């Protein structure tokens, strides 16, 4: 693939993409396993905290133990080292904060900051007409930032970008009031409900938006770029 934007590449006849190609977007965000793994320590914490009669220390130990087991599984799966370390460190930081403050709801505090950061990043990117999804796919495809010269791709990535702004805005709108109210169980349930199920919904909608906006000869390049991202992340 060249480093030119798709609009400047020679148009060739491409076979119509199959429905399975939509799952390249899932791989681009870490694969099915990666998305499911990310929420398991939080679920373990919530269950342990509830069943143990709100024993914070025990719940944190269980969450950390589950995080460590998942790190080993990812290592066996030969996931990228940064994903293995990053996943466990995220759980460890959350546990350290909650243990230091003695507040169970603080286990979910790092996630709120992460959601806020992503919401701002996607929002600013779209307002400046530099959609974050376009940057991710563009660099993976070897286009750099030249894809912005293609109005079709720029429009497609911006439409998908607004979906992700909405995703993180909804997560914050639901979870932040629960955190401030100290509703630990409700916050944990909301985090699960607004976790990978909502991610999958937005991924599917992004697929529909981008595929519906991009001509067939462009779509092959977009799919290849998403697959490349997934391979780099060790997605399956």
PDB file of C-alpha atoms in Angstrom:
ATOM      1  CA  UNK A   1       0.000   0.000   0.000  1.00  0.00           C
ATOM      2  CA  UNK A   2       1.308   3.438  -0.845  1.00  0.00           C
ATOM      3  CA  UNK A   3       1.398   6.439   1.455  1.00  0.00           C
ATOM      4  CA  UNK A   4      -1.033   8.312  -0.759  1.00  0.00           C
ATOM      5  CA  UNK A   5      -4.638   8.830   0.313  1.00  0.00           C
ATOM      6  CA  UNK A   6      -7.104   6.407  -1.316  1.00  0.00           C
ATOM      7  CA  UNK A   7      -8.562   9.158  -3.540  1.00  0.00           C
ATOM      8  CA  UNK A   8      -5.209   9.406  -5.312  1.00  0.00           C
ATOM      9  CA  UNK A   9      -4.754   5.682  -5.803  1.00  0.00           C
ATOM     10  CA  UNK A  10      -5.781   3.939  -9.002  1.00  0.00           C
ATOM     11  CA  UNK A  11      -9.345   2.639  -8.853  1.00  0.00           C
ATOM     12  CA  UNK A  12      -9.564  -1.095  -9.366  1.00  0.00           C
ATOM     13  CA  UNK A  13     -12.416  -3.553  -9.241  1.00  0.00           C
ATOM     14  CA  UNK A  14     -12.688  -5.071  -5.798  1.00  0.00           C
ATOM     15  CA  UNK A  15     -14.876  -7.972  -4.726  1.00  0.00           C
ATOM     16  CA  UNK A  16     -17.778  -6.898  -2.581  1.00  0.00           C
ATOM     17  CA  UNK A  17     -16.697  -7.178   1.087  1.00  0.00           C
ATOM     18  CA  UNK A  18     -18.384  -9.907   3.058  1.00  0.00           C
ATOM     19  CA  UNK A  19     -20.305  -9.264   6.243  1.00  0.00           C
ATOM     20  CA  UNK A  20     -17.423 -10.748   8.238  1.00  0.00           C
ATOM     21  CA  UNK A  21     -15.216  -7.800   7.322  1.00  0.00           C
ATOM     22  CA  UNK A  22     -17.061  -5.702   9.867  1.00  0.00           C
ATOM     23  CA  UNK A  23     -15.254  -7.575  12.590  1.00  0.00           C
ATOM     24  CA  UNK A  24     -11.988  -5.954  11.553  1.00  0.00           C
ATOM     25  CA  UNK A  25     -13.154  -3.000  13.664  1.00  0.00           C
ATOM     26  CA  UNK A  26     -13.416  -5.304  16.657  1.00  0.00           C
ATOM     27  CA  UNK A  27      -9.848  -6.459  16.074  1.00  0.00           C
ATOM     28  CA  UNK A  28      -8.742  -2.844  15.746  1.00  0.00           C
ATOM     29  CA  UNK A  29      -9.877  -2.250  19.334  1.00  0.00           C
ATOM     30  CA  UNK A  30      -8.106  -5.269  20.788  1.00  0.00           C
ATOM     31  CA  UNK A  31     -10.257  -8.189  19.669  1.00  0.00           C
ATOM     32  CA  UNK A  32     -13.128  -9.922  21.426  1.00  0.00           C
ATOM     33  CA  UNK A  33     -10.843 -11.345  24.091  1.00  0.00           C
ATOM     34  CA  UNK A  34      -9.254  -7.994  24.838  1.00  0.00           C
ATOM     35  CA  UNK A  35     -12.582  -6.216  25.296  1.00  0.00           C
ATOM     36  CA  UNK A  36     -13.986  -8.940  27.535  1.00  0.00           C
ATOM     37  CA  UNK A  37     -10.804  -9.211  29.602  1.00  0.00           C
ATOM     38  CA  UNK A  38     -10.853  -5.479  30.322  1.00  0.00           C
ATOM     39  CA  UNK A  39     -14.099  -5.721  32.291  1.00  0.00           C
ATOM     40  CA  UNK A  40     -13.554  -8.961  34.210  1.00  0.00           C
ATOM     41  CA  UNK A  41     -11.551  -7.543  37.176  1.00  0.00           C
ATOM     42  CA  UNK A  42     -14.262  -4.928  37.742  1.00  0.00           C
ATOM     43  CA  UNK A  43     -16.946  -7.613  37.735  1.00  0.00           C
ATOM     44  CA  UNK A  44     -14.899  -9.705  40.166  1.00  0.00           C
ATOM     45  CA  UNK A  45     -14.512  -6.687  42.462  1.00  0.00           C
ATOM     46  CA  UNK A  46     -18.241  -5.958  42.409  1.00  0.00           C
ATOM     47  CA  UNK A  47     -19.243  -9.555  43.137  1.00  0.00           C
ATOM     48  CA  UNK A  48     -16.676  -9.959  45.924  1.00  0.00           C
ATOM     49  CA  UNK A  49     -17.615  -6.617  47.500  1.00  0.00           C
ATOM     50  CA  UNK A  50     -21.313  -7.492  47.490  1.00  0.00           C
ATOM     51  CA  UNK A  51     -21.061 -11.121  48.586  1.00  0.00           C
ATOM     52  CA  UNK A  52     -18.517 -10.400  51.349  1.00  0.00           C
ATOM     53  CA  UNK A  53     -20.735  -7.787  52.984  1.00  0.00           C
ATOM     54  CA  UNK A  54     -18.762  -4.845  51.575  1.00  0.00           C
ATOM     55  CA  UNK A  55     -15.326  -6.090  52.618  1.00  0.00           C
ATOM     56  CA  UNK A  56     -13.220  -3.662  50.583  1.00  0.00           C
ATOM     57  CA  UNK A  57      -9.842  -5.260  51.295  1.00  0.00           C
ATOM     58  CA  UNK A  58     -11.022  -8.725  50.234  1.00  0.00           C
ATOM     59  CA  UNK A  59     -12.680  -7.362  47.096  1.00  0.00           C
ATOM     60  CA  UNK A  60      -9.467  -5.571  46.111  1.00  0.00           C
ATOM     61  CA  UNK A  61      -7.375  -8.703  46.650  1.00  0.00           C
ATOM     62  CA  UNK A  62      -9.737 -10.716  44.463  1.00  0.00           C
ATOM     63  CA  UNK A  63      -9.744  -8.059  41.734  1.00  0.00           C
ATOM     64  CA  UNK A  64      -5.944  -7.956  41.738  1.00  0.00           C
ATOM     65  CA  UNK A  65      -5.754 -11.745  41.660  1.00  0.00           C
ATOM     66  CA  UNK A  66      -8.105 -11.914  38.697  1.00  0.00           C
ATOM     67  CA  UNK A  67      -6.087  -9.201  36.960  1.00  0.00           C
ATOM     68  CA  UNK A  68      -2.887 -11.197  37.516  1.00  0.00           C
ATOM     69  CA  UNK A  69      -4.471 -14.372  36.123  1.00  0.00           C
ATOM     70  CA  UNK A  70      -5.645 -12.484  33.039  1.00  0.00           C
ATOM     71  CA  UNK A  71      -2.125 -11.100  32.586  1.00  0.00           C
ATOM     72  CA  UNK A  72      -0.761 -14.652  32.571  1.00  0.00           C
ATOM     73  CA  UNK A  73      -3.441 -15.746  30.089  1.00  0.00           C
ATOM     74  CA  UNK A  74      -2.566 -12.819  27.825  1.00  0.00           C
ATOM     75  CA  UNK A  75       1.094 -13.793  28.112  1.00  0.00           C
ATOM     76  CA  UNK A  76       0.269 -17.340  27.035  1.00  0.00           C
ATOM     77  CA  UNK A  77      -1.826 -15.888  24.201  1.00  0.00           C
ATOM     78  CA  UNK A  78       1.269 -13.928  23.192  1.00  0.00           C
ATOM     79  CA  UNK A  79      -0.496 -10.603  23.373  1.00  0.00           C
ATOM     80  CA  UNK A  80       1.756  -7.534  23.050  1.00  0.00           C
ATOM     81  CA  UNK A  81       3.710  -6.916  26.250  1.00  0.00           C
ATOM     82  CA  UNK A  82       2.346  -3.386  26.617  1.00  0.00           C
ATOM     83  CA  UNK A  83      -1.208  -4.765  26.674  1.00  0.00           C
ATOM     84  CA  UNK A  84      -0.291  -7.338  29.317  1.00  0.00           C
ATOM     85  CA  UNK A  85       1.471  -4.854  31.587  1.00  0.00           C
ATOM     86  CA  UNK A  86      -0.972  -2.025  30.914  1.00  0.00           C
ATOM     87  CA  UNK A  87      -4.017  -4.151  31.734  1.00  0.00           C
ATOM     88  CA  UNK A  88      -2.652  -5.256  35.091  1.00  0.00           C
ATOM     89  CA  UNK A  89      -1.293  -1.825  35.989  1.00  0.00           C
ATOM     90  CA  UNK A  90      -4.734  -0.329  35.387  1.00  0.00           C
ATOM     91  CA  UNK A  91      -6.290  -2.721  37.922  1.00  0.00           C
ATOM     92  CA  UNK A  92      -3.415  -2.168  40.374  1.00  0.00           C
ATOM     93  CA  UNK A  93      -3.755   1.628  40.245  1.00  0.00           C
ATOM     94  CA  UNK A  94      -7.506   1.396  40.834  1.00  0.00           C
ATOM     95  CA  UNK A  95      -6.924  -0.938  43.796  1.00  0.00           C
ATOM     96  CA  UNK A  96      -4.236   1.313  45.285  1.00  0.00           C
ATOM     97  CA  UNK A  97      -6.477   4.380  45.113  1.00  0.00           C
ATOM     98  CA  UNK A  98      -9.440   2.604  46.699  1.00  0.00           C
ATOM     99  CA  UNK A  99      -7.248   1.096  49.411  1.00  0.00           C
ATOM    100  CA  UNK A 100      -5.663   4.480  50.191  1.00  0.00           C
ATOM    101  CA  UNK A 101      -8.969   6.338  50.475  1.00  0.00           C
ATOM    102  CA  UNK A 102     -10.962   3.494  51.987  1.00  0.00           C
ATOM    103  CA  UNK A 103     -13.770   4.245  49.541  1.00  0.00           C
ATOM    104  CA  UNK A 104     -14.953   1.380  47.365  1.00  0.00           C
ATOM    105  CA  UNK A 105     -16.266   3.730  44.681  1.00  0.00           C
ATOM    106  CA  UNK A 106     -12.702   4.960  44.107  1.00  0.00           C
ATOM    107  CA  UNK A 107     -11.919   1.613  42.477  1.00  0.00           C
ATOM    108  CA  UNK A 108     -13.815   3.014  39.493  1.00  0.00           C
ATOM    109  CA  UNK A 109     -12.245   6.497  39.640  1.00  0.00           C
ATOM    110  CA  UNK A 110      -9.453   5.856  37.084  1.00  0.00           C
ATOM    111  CA  UNK A 111     -12.057   4.662  34.607  1.00  0.00           C
ATOM    112  CA  UNK A 112     -13.944   7.936  34.948  1.00  0.00           C
ATOM    113  CA  UNK A 113     -10.790   9.913  34.170  1.00  0.00           C
ATOM    114  CA  UNK A 114     -10.067   7.671  31.181  1.00  0.00           C
ATOM    115  CA  UNK A 115     -13.591   8.136  29.830  1.00  0.00           C
ATOM    116  CA  UNK A 116     -13.315  11.900  30.274  1.00  0.00           C
ATOM    117  CA  UNK A 117      -9.966  11.926  28.486  1.00  0.00           C
ATOM    118  CA  UNK A 118     -11.298   9.956  25.528  1.00  0.00           C
ATOM    119  CA  UNK A 119     -14.420  12.112  25.334  1.00  0.00           C
ATOM    120  CA  UNK A 120     -12.311  15.264  25.150  1.00  0.00           C
ATOM    121  CA  UNK A 121      -9.888  13.720  22.632  1.00  0.00           C
ATOM    122  CA  UNK A 122     -12.641  12.593  20.254  1.00  0.00           C
ATOM    123  CA  UNK A 123     -14.560  15.860  20.658  1.00  0.00           C
ATOM    124  CA  UNK A 124     -11.559  18.119  20.049  1.00  0.00           C
ATOM    125  CA  UNK A 125     -10.426  15.941  17.154  1.00  0.00           C
ATOM    126  CA  UNK A 126     -13.766  16.267  15.416  1.00  0.00           C
ATOM    127  CA  UNK A 127     -14.087  19.997  16.112  1.00  0.00           C
ATOM    128  CA  UNK A 128     -10.672  20.533  14.535  1.00  0.00           C
ATOM    129  CA  UNK A 129     -11.585  18.175  11.667  1.00  0.00           C
ATOM    130  CA  UNK A 130      -8.874  15.757  12.738  1.00  0.00           C
ATOM    131  CA  UNK A 131     -11.047  12.760  13.779  1.00  0.00           C
ATOM    132  CA  UNK A 132      -9.158  10.408  16.061  1.00  0.00           C
ATOM    133  CA  UNK A 133     -10.370   7.297  14.239  1.00  0.00           C
ATOM    134  CA  UNK A 134      -8.991   8.703  11.013  1.00  0.00           C
ATOM    135  CA  UNK A 135      -5.599   9.255  12.614  1.00  0.00           C
ATOM    136  CA  UNK A 136      -5.480   5.706  13.981  1.00  0.00           C
ATOM    137  CA  UNK A 137      -6.489   4.059  10.719  1.00  0.00           C
ATOM    138  CA  UNK A 138      -4.497   6.487   8.594  1.00  0.00           C
ATOM    139  CA  UNK A 139      -1.172   5.800  10.272  1.00  0.00           C
ATOM    140  CA  UNK A 140      -1.847   2.060  10.321  1.00  0.00           C
ATOM    141  CA  UNK A 141      -2.565   2.150   6.584  1.00  0.00           C
ATOM    142  CA  UNK A 142       0.627   4.054   5.859  1.00  0.00           C
ATOM    143  CA  UNK A 143      -1.257   7.126   4.654  1.00  0.00           C
ATOM    144  CA  UNK A 144      -0.016   9.351   7.470  1.00  0.00           C
ATOM    145  CA  UNK A 145      -2.377  12.317   7.480  1.00  0.00           C
ATOM    146  CA  UNK A 146      -2.839  12.519   3.708  1.00  0.00           C
ATOM    147  CA  UNK A 147      -6.272  10.865   4.044  1.00  0.00           C
ATOM    148  CA  UNK A 148      -7.585  14.294   5.072  1.00  0.00           C
ATOM    149  CA  UNK A 149      -7.235  15.336   1.420  1.00  0.00           C
ATOM    150  CA  UNK A 150      -9.984  12.830   0.587  1.00  0.00           C
ATOM    151  CA  UNK A 151     -13.365  14.446   1.438  1.00  0.00           C
ATOM    152  CA  UNK A 152     -15.094  11.049   1.439  1.00  0.00           C
ATOM    153  CA  UNK A 153     -12.793   9.535   4.035  1.00  0.00           C
ATOM    154  CA  UNK A 154     -12.690  12.710   6.127  1.00  0.00           C
ATOM    155  CA  UNK A 155     -16.481  12.818   6.255  1.00  0.00           C
ATOM    156  CA  UNK A 156     -16.735   9.096   7.076  1.00  0.00           C
ATOM    157  CA  UNK A 157     -14.224   9.277   9.920  1.00  0.00           C
ATOM    158  CA  UNK A 158     -15.846  12.386  11.367  1.00  0.00           C
ATOM    159  CA  UNK A 159     -19.278  10.749  11.393  1.00  0.00           C
ATOM    160  CA  UNK A 160     -17.845   7.733  13.182  1.00  0.00           C
ATOM    161  CA  UNK A 161     -15.965  10.042  15.540  1.00  0.00           C
ATOM    162  CA  UNK A 162     -19.195  11.608  16.783  1.00  0.00           C
ATOM    163  CA  UNK A 163     -20.419   8.151  17.748  1.00  0.00           C
ATOM    164  CA  UNK A 164     -17.409   7.756  20.023  1.00  0.00           C
ATOM    165  CA  UNK A 165     -17.933  11.214  21.525  1.00  0.00           C
ATOM    166  CA  UNK A 166     -21.452  10.092  22.364  1.00  0.00           C
ATOM    167  CA  UNK A 167     -20.236   6.795  23.829  1.00  0.00           C
ATOM    168  CA  UNK A 168     -17.932   8.392  26.373  1.00  0.00           C
ATOM    169  CA  UNK A 169     -20.391  11.197  27.127  1.00  0.00           C
ATOM    170  CA  UNK A 170     -23.093   8.653  27.982  1.00  0.00           C
ATOM    171  CA  UNK A 171     -20.710   6.658  30.176  1.00  0.00           C
ATOM    172  CA  UNK A 172     -19.786   9.794  32.126  1.00  0.00           C
ATOM    173  CA  UNK A 173     -23.369  11.036  32.377  1.00  0.00           C
ATOM    174  CA  UNK A 174     -24.472   7.774  33.974  1.00  0.00           C
ATOM    175  CA  UNK A 175     -21.446   6.836  36.066  1.00  0.00           C
ATOM    176  CA  UNK A 176     -20.303  10.199  37.469  1.00  0.00           C
ATOM    177  CA  UNK A 177     -23.505  10.897  39.478  1.00  0.00           C
ATOM    178  CA  UNK A 178     -23.366   7.360  40.901  1.00  0.00           C
ATOM    179  CA  UNK A 179     -19.744   7.857  41.885  1.00  0.00           C
ATOM    180  CA  UNK A 180     -20.466  11.186  43.585  1.00  0.00           C
ATOM    181  CA  UNK A 181     -23.379   9.586  45.452  1.00  0.00           C
ATOM    182  CA  UNK A 182     -21.200   6.687  46.608  1.00  0.00           C
ATOM    183  CA  UNK A 183     -23.512   4.115  45.032  1.00  0.00           C
ATOM    184  CA  UNK A 184     -20.872   1.411  44.617  1.00  0.00           C
ATOM    185  CA  UNK A 185     -23.103  -1.466  43.514  1.00  0.00           C
ATOM    186  CA  UNK A 186     -25.083   0.650  41.067  1.00  0.00           C
ATOM    187  CA  UNK A 187     -21.841   2.121  39.742  1.00  0.00           C
ATOM    188  CA  UNK A 188     -20.354  -1.332  39.225  1.00  0.00           C
ATOM    189  CA  UNK A 189     -23.466  -2.538  37.409  1.00  0.00           C
ATOM    190  CA  UNK A 190     -23.506   0.581  35.235  1.00  0.00           C
ATOM    191  CA  UNK A 191     -19.860   0.077  34.349  1.00  0.00           C
ATOM    192  CA  UNK A 192     -20.563  -3.475  33.197  1.00  0.00           C
ATOM    193  CA  UNK A 193     -23.699  -2.499  31.275  1.00  0.00           C
ATOM    194  CA  UNK A 194     -21.924   0.435  29.620  1.00  0.00           C
ATOM    195  CA  UNK A 195     -18.739  -1.533  29.048  1.00  0.00           C
ATOM    196  CA  UNK A 196     -18.119  -3.984  26.218  1.00  0.00           C
ATOM    197  CA  UNK A 197     -21.827  -4.304  25.215  1.00  0.00           C
ATOM    198  CA  UNK A 198     -21.953  -0.568  24.454  1.00  0.00           C
ATOM    199  CA  UNK A 199     -18.518  -0.725  22.834  1.00  0.00           C
ATOM    200  CA  UNK A 200     -19.747  -3.461  20.496  1.00  0.00           C
ATOM    201  CA  UNK A 201     -22.802  -1.396  19.609  1.00  0.00           C
ATOM    202  CA  UNK A 202     -20.693   1.658  18.763  1.00  0.00           C
ATOM    203  CA  UNK A 203     -18.213  -0.497  16.840  1.00  0.00           C
ATOM    204  CA  UNK A 204     -21.076  -1.899  14.768  1.00  0.00           C
ATOM    205  CA  UNK A 205     -22.523   1.564  14.168  1.00  0.00           C
ATOM    206  CA  UNK A 206     -19.050   2.829  13.205  1.00  0.00           C
ATOM    207  CA  UNK A 207     -18.779  -0.022  10.731  1.00  0.00           C
ATOM    208  CA  UNK A 208     -22.155   0.858   9.234  1.00  0.00           C
ATOM    209  CA  UNK A 209     -21.338   4.573   9.027  1.00  0.00           C
ATOM    210  CA  UNK A 210     -17.870   4.142   7.517  1.00  0.00           C
ATOM    211  CA  UNK A 211     -18.820   1.366   5.116  1.00  0.00           C
ATOM    212  CA  UNK A 212     -21.877   3.317   3.977  1.00  0.00           C
ATOM    213  CA  UNK A 213     -19.782   6.418   3.341  1.00  0.00           C
ATOM    214  CA  UNK A 214     -16.729   4.876   1.699  1.00  0.00           C
ATOM    215  CA  UNK A 215     -16.734   3.603  -1.915  1.00  0.00           C
ATOM    216  CA  UNK A 216     -15.911  -0.054  -2.463  1.00  0.00           C
ATOM    217  CA  UNK A 217     -12.357   0.575  -3.651  1.00  0.00           C
ATOM    218  CA  UNK A 218     -11.700   2.699  -0.546  1.00  0.00           C
ATOM    219  CA  UNK A 219     -13.248   0.171   1.816  1.00  0.00           C
ATOM    220  CA  UNK A 220     -10.672  -2.495   0.987  1.00  0.00           C
ATOM    221  CA  UNK A 221      -7.910  -0.132   2.152  1.00  0.00           C
ATOM    222  CA  UNK A 222      -9.803   0.851   5.313  1.00  0.00           C
ATOM    223  CA  UNK A 223     -10.380  -2.797   6.202  1.00  0.00           C
ATOM    224  CA  UNK A 224      -6.731  -3.650   5.630  1.00  0.00           C
ATOM    225  CA  UNK A 225      -5.711  -0.800   7.911  1.00  0.00           C
ATOM    226  CA  UNK A 226      -8.074  -1.968  10.660  1.00  0.00           C
ATOM    227  CA  UNK A 227      -6.735  -5.508  10.340  1.00  0.00           C
ATOM    228  CA  UNK A 228      -3.195  -4.167  10.661  1.00  0.00           C
ATOM    229  CA  UNK A 229      -4.111  -2.358  13.877  1.00  0.00           C
ATOM    230  CA  UNK A 230      -5.683  -5.538  15.237  1.00  0.00           C
ATOM    231  CA  UNK A 231      -2.581  -7.604  14.440  1.00  0.00           C
ATOM    232  CA  UNK A 232      -0.351  -5.029  16.166  1.00  0.00           C
ATOM    233  CA  UNK A 233      -2.538  -5.237  19.276  1.00  0.00           C
ATOM    234  CA  UNK A 234      -2.573  -8.999  19.233  1.00  0.00           C
ATOM    235  CA  UNK A 235      -6.336  -9.129  18.676  1.00  0.00           C
ATOM    236  CA  UNK A 236      -8.008 -12.304  17.552  1.00  0.00           C
TER     237      UNK A 236
END
